Short mmCIF file of C-alpha atoms and ligand atoms in Angstrom, two decimals:
data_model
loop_
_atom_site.label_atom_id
_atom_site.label_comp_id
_atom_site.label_asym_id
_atom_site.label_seq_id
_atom_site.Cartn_x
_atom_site.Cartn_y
_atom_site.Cartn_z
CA UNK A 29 64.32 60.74 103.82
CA UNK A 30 62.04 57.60 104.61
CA UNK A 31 59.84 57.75 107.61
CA UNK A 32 58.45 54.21 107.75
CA UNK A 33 55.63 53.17 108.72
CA UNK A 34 53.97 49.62 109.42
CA UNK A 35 50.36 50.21 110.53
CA UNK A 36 49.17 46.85 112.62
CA UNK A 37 46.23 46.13 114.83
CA UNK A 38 45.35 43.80 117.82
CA UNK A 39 41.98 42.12 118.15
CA UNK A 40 40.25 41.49 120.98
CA UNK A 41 37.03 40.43 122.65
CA UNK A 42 36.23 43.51 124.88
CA UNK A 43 34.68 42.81 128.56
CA UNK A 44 34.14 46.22 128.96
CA UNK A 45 31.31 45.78 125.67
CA UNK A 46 29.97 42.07 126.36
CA UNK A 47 33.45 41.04 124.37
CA UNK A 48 32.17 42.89 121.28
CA UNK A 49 35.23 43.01 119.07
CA UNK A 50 37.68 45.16 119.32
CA UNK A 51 40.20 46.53 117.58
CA UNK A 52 43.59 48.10 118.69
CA UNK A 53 45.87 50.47 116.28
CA UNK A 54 49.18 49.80 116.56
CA UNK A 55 52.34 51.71 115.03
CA UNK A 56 56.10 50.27 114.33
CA UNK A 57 58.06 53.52 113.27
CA UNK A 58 61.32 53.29 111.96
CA UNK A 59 64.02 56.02 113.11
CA UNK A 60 65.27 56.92 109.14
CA UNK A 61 69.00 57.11 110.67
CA UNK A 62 69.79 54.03 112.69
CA UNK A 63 66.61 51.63 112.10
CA UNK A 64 65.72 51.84 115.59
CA UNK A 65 62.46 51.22 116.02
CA UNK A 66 59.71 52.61 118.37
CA UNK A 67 55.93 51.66 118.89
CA UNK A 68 52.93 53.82 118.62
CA UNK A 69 50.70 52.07 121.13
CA UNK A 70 48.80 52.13 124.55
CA UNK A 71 47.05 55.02 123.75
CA UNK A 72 46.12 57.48 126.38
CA UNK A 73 45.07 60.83 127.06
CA UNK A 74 48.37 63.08 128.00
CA UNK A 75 47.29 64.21 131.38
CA UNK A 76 48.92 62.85 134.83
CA UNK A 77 48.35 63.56 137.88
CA UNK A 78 51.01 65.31 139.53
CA UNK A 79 51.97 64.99 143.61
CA UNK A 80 52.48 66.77 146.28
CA UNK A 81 56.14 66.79 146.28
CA UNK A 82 56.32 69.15 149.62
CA UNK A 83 57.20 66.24 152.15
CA UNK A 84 59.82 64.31 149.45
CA UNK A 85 61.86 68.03 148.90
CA UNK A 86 62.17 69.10 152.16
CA UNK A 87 63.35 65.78 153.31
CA UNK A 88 65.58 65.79 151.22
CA UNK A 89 66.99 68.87 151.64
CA UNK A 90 68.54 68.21 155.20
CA UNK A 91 70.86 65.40 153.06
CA UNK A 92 71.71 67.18 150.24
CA UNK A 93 75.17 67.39 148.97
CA UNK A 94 74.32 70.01 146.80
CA UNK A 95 72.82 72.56 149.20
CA UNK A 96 75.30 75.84 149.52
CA UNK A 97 75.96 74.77 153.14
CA UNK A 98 77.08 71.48 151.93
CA UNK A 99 78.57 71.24 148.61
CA UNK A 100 82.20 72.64 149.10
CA UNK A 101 82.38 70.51 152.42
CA UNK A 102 80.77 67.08 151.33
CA UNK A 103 82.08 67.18 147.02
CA UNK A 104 85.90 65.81 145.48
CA UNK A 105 88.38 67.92 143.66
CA UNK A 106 90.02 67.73 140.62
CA UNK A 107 93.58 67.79 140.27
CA UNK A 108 95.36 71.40 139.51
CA UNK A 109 95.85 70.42 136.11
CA UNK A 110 92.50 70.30 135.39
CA UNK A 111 91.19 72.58 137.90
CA UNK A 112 93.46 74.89 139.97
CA UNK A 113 90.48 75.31 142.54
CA UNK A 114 89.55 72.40 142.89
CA UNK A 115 86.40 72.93 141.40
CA UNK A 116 84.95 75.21 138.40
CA UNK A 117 82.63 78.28 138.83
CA UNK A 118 80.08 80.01 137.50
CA UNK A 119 77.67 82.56 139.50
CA UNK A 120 76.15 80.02 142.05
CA UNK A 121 76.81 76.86 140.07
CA UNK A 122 79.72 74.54 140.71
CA UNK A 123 81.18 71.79 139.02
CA UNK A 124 82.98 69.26 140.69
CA UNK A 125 84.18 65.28 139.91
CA UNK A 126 81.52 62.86 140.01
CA UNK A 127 82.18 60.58 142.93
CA UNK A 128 80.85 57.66 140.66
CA UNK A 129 82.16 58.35 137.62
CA UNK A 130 81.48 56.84 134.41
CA UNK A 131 84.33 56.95 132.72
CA UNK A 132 87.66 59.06 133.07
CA UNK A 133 86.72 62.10 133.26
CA UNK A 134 83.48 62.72 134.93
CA UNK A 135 82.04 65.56 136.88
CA UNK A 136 78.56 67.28 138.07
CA UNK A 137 77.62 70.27 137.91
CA UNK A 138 74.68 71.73 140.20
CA UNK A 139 72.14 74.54 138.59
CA UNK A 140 72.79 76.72 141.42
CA UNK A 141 72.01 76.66 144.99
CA UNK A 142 68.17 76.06 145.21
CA UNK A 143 67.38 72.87 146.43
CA UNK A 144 64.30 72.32 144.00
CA UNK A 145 62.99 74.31 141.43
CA UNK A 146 59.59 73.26 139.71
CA UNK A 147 60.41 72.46 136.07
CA UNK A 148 58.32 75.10 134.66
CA UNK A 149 60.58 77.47 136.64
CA UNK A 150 63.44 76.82 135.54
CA UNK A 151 64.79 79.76 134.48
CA UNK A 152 66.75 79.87 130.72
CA UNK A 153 69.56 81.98 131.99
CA UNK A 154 70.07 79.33 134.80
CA UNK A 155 70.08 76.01 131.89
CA UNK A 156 72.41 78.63 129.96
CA UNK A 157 74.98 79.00 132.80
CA UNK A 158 75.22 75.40 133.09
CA UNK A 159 75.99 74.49 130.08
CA UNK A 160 78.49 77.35 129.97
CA UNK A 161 80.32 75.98 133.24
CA UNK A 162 80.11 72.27 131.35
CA UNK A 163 81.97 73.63 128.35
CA UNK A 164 84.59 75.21 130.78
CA UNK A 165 85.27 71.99 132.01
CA UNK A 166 85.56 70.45 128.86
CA UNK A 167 87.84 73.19 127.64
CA UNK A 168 89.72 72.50 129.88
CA UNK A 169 89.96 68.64 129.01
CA UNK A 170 91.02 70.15 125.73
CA UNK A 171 93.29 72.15 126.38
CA UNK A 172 95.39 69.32 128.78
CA UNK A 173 94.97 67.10 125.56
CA UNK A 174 93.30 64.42 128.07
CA UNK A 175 93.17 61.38 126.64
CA UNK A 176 88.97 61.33 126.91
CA UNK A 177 88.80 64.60 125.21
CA UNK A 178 87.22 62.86 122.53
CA UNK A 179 83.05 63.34 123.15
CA UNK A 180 82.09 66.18 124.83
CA UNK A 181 78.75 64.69 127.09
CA UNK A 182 76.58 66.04 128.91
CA UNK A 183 73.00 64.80 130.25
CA UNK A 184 70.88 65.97 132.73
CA UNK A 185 68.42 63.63 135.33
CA UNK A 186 65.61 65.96 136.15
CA UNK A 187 63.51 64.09 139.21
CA UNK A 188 63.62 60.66 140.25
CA UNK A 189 61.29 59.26 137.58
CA UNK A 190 64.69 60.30 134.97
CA UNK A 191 66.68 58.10 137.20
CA UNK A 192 68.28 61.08 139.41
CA UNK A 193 68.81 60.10 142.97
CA UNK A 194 69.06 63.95 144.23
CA UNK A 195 66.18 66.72 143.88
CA UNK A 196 68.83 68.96 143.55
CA UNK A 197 69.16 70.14 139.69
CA UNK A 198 72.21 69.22 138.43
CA UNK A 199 73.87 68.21 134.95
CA UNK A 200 75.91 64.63 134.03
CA UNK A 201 79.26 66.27 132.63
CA UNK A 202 81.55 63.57 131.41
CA UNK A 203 84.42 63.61 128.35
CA UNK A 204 84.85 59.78 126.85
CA UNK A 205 86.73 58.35 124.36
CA UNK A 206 84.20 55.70 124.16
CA UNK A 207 81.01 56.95 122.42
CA UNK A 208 77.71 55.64 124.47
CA UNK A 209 75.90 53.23 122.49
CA UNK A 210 72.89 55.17 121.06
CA UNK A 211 75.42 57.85 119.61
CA UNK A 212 78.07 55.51 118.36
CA UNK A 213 75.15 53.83 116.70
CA UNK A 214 73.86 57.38 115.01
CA UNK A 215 77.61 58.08 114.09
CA UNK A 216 78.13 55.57 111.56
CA UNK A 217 75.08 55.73 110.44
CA UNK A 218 75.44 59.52 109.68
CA UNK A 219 78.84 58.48 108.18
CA UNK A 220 77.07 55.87 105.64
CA UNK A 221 74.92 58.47 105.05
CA UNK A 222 77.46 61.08 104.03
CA UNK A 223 79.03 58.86 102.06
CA UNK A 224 76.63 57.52 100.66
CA UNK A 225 74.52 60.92 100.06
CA UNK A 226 77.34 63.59 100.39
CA UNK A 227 74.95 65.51 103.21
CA UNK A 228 74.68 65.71 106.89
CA UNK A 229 71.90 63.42 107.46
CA UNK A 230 70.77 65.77 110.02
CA UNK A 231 70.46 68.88 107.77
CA UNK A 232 68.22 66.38 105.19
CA UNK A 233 66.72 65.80 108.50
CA UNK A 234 65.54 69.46 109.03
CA UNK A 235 64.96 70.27 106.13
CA UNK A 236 62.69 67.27 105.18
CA UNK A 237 60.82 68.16 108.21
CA UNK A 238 60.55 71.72 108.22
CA UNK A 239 59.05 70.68 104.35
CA UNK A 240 56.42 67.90 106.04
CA UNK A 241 55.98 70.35 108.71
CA UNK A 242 53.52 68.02 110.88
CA UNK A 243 56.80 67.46 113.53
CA UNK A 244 58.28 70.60 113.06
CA UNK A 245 58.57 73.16 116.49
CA UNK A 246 60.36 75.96 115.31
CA UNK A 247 63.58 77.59 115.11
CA UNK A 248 66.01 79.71 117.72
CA UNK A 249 68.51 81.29 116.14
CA UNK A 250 70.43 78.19 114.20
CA UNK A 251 68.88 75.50 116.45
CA UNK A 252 65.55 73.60 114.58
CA UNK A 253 63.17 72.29 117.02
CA UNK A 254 61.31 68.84 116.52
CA UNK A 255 59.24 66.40 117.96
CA UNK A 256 60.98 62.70 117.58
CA UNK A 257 59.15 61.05 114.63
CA UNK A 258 60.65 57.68 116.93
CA UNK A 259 60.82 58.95 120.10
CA UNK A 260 62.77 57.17 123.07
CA UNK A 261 59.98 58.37 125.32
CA UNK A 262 56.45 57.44 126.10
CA UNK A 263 55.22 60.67 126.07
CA UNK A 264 57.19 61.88 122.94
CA UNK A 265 60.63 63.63 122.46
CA UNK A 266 61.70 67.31 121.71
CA UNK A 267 64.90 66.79 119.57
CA UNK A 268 66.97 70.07 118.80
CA UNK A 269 69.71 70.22 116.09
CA UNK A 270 72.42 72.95 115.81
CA UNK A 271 72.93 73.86 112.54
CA UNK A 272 76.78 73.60 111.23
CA UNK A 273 78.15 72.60 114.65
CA UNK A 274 79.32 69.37 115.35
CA UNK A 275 80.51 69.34 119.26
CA UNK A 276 79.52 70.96 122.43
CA UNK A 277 82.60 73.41 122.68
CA UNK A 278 81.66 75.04 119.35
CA UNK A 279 77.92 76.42 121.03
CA UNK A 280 78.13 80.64 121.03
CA UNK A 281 76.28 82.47 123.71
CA UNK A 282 73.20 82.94 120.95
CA UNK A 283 73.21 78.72 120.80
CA UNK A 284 73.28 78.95 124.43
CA UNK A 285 69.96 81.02 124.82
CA UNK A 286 68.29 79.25 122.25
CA UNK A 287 69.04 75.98 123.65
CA UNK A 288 68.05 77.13 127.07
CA UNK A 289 64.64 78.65 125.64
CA UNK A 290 63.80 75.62 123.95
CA UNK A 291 64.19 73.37 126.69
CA UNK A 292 62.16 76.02 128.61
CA UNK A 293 59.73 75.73 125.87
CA UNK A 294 59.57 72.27 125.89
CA UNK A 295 59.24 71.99 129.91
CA UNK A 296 56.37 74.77 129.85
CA UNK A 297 54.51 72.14 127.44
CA UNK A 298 55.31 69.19 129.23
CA UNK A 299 54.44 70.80 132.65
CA UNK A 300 50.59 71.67 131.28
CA UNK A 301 50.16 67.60 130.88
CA UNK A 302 50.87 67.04 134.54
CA UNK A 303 55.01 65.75 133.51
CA UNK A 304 57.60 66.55 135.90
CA UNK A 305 60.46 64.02 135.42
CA UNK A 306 62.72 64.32 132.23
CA UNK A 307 66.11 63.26 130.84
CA UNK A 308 68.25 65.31 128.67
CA UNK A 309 71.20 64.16 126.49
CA UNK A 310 73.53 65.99 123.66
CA UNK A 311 74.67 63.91 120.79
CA UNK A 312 78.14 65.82 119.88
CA UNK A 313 80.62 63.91 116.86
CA UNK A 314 84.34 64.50 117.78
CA UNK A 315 85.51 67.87 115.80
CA UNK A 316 86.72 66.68 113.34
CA UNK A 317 83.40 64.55 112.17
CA UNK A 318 81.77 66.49 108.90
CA UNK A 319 79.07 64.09 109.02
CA UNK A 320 77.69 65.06 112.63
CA UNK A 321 75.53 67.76 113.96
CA UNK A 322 75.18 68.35 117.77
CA UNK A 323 71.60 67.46 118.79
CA UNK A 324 70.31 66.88 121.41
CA UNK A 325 67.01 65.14 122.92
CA UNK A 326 64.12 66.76 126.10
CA UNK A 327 62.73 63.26 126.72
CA UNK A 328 59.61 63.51 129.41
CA UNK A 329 59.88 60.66 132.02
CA UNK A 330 56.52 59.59 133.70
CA UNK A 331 55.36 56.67 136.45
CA UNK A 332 53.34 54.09 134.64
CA UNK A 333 51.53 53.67 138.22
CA UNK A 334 52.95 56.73 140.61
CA UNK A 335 51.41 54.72 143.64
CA UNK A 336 53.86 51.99 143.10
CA UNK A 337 56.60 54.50 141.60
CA UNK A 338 56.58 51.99 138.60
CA UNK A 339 58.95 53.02 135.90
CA UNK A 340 58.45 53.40 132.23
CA UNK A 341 61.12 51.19 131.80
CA UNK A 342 60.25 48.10 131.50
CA UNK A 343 61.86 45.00 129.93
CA UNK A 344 60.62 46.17 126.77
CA UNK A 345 62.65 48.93 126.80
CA UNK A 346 65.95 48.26 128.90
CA UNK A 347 66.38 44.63 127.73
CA UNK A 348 64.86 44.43 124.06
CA UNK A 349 65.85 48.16 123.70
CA UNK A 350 62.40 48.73 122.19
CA UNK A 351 60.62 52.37 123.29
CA UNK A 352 56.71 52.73 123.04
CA UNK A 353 55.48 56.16 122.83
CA UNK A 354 51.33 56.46 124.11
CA UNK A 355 50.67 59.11 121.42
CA UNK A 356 51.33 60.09 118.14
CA UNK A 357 54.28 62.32 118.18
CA UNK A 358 51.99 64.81 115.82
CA UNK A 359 49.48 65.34 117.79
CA UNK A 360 52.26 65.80 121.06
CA UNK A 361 53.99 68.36 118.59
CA UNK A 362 50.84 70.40 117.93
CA UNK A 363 49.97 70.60 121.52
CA UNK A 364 53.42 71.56 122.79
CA UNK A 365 54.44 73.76 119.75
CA UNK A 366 52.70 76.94 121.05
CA UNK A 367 54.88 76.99 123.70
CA UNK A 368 57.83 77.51 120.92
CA UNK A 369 56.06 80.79 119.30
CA UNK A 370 54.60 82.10 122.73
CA UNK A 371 55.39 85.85 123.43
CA UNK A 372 58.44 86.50 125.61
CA UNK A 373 58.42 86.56 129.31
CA UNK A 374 60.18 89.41 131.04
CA UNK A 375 60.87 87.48 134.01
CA UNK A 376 62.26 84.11 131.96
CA UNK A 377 64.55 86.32 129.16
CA UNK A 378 67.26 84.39 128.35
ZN1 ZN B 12 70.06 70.64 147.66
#
């Protein structure tokens, strides 16, 4: 396992110190799977300043599809063969098609009827639940034999830094036969790799870091806990792998809580720095894929000026496909590991 390094630095004249010279680190990483590489630069303290949100949410909430009053009035239905309701389930959540689907077989599903919940709050039963009303669905893809019951997605826009245009929590629930580039990219590398190797890349993965230790989060029940040694985002990634599982419909009720108190983890730690966007994506293989290991990826979105609601995607990263990251993903795991050994909350229990 080679985690690659090229050290660089940038020289300036600095105005700031009557253009002394100056000298800026700067750090290509390589991603040991699929050679993507991320950069180690713009260094800044992890600390933002986070809104008022009062005004935005209850605007909002007058519009919002996915209030209680709204969401069985305002949402589609699936067909009876895939659900004889209409919709799917679970406690307060509901799943129902997405209007703008991405593929074949797409649907939402809301975390529940509040309108906003801080991320901090979010509680693990709730992240759980939703997963467990995803898997439904795509049991149910299954079981039809649809012809996108092939990868088993789901993502999840948190705020509208991640891209999501509703407040509302909700999860991106879609079945494709068409892998998404990033994972059809990480499955044949993990195939080389198995071939080549006769291991998972992603147990080598654990294992090698669990060994280095510098990345390494912790683990919850058979689900490792990392910080991205390349990560997508600029404020690092949390990347959890499931040991021995390979899709989303294999996940028990103990992978559920662990997921869910991870991601709670992770959110807690994120929250303390000021964060409150975030995407979250699952990296499944199709079943019958030895080489892959569900993962999946917490990646903190931020405004790189919040007065102009400026993105952090630039055309470095949507056009060159290049992601920076403003700290070294060590130093982001030791301050947000804590958060992965702190005592348990009666009022968060998964
Ligand atoms: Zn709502």
């Amino acid at each position: 396992m080679k985690f690659d390094v090229t050290k660089k630095e940038a020289v300036i004249l600095d105005p700031a110190k009557r253009m002394q010279v100056k000298s800026i680190p700067v750090e290509v990483r390589t991603d040991p799977l699929t050679g993507r590489t991320s950069r180690i630069c713009h260094f800044r303290r992890l600390t933002f300043e986070r809104p008022d949100l009062t005004r935005l949410i209850e605007a909002s909430r007058t519009t919002c599809p996915f209030c209680p009053e709204k969401v069985l009035e305002v949402t589609p239905c699936f067909p009876p063969e895939i659900a004889p309701d209409g919709r799917l389930f679970r406690d307060d959540q509901v799943l129902f098609p997405n209007i703008a689907p991405y593929d074949g077989l797409g649907a939402v599903a809301t975390l529940g009827s509040q309108h906003y919940i801080p991320m901090a709050e979010i509680e693990p039963q709730r992240i759980a639940g939703g997963i467990r009303l995803a898997m439904d669905f795509f049991h149910r893809a299954r079981a039809i034999r649809h012809p996108e019951s092939v990868y088993h997605l789901l993502s999840w826009n948190y705020m509208p830094a991640s891209g999501s245009s509703l407040i509302h929590p909700h999860l991106q629930v879609f079945a494709s036969s068409t892998a998404p580039n990033q994972l059809r990219e990480e499955l044949a590398a993990a195939k080389a790799y198995y071939r080549q190797h006769g291991n998972t890349y992603w147990d080598d993965l654990v294992a090698a870091e669990k060994a280095e230790g510098s990345r390494y989060l912790g683990r919850m029940g058979r689900i490792d806990w990392l910080a991205g040694f390349a990560p997508f985002s600029v404020a690092g990634d949390v990347v959890a792998v499931v040991e021995n599982c390979r899709t989303l419909l294999e996940l028990t009720e103990d992978d559920l809580k662990g997921v869910a108190k991870g991601l709670t983890a992770a959110m807690a730690a994120y929250d303390k720095m000021g964060i409150y966007n975030f995407n979250v994506c699952f990296f499944p293989g199709t079943e019958k894929d030895e080489f892959a290991r569900l993962h999946m990826v917490f990646s903190p979105r931020i405004y790189y000026n919040p007065v102009l609601a400026t993105p952090d995607t630039t055309a470095l990263r949507t056009l060159y496909n290049e992601s920076i990251c403003v700290g070294f993903p060590e130093d982001i795991a030791a301050t947000i590991r804590p958060e992965f050994h702190a005592p348990h909350h009666p009022d968060r229990g998964a």
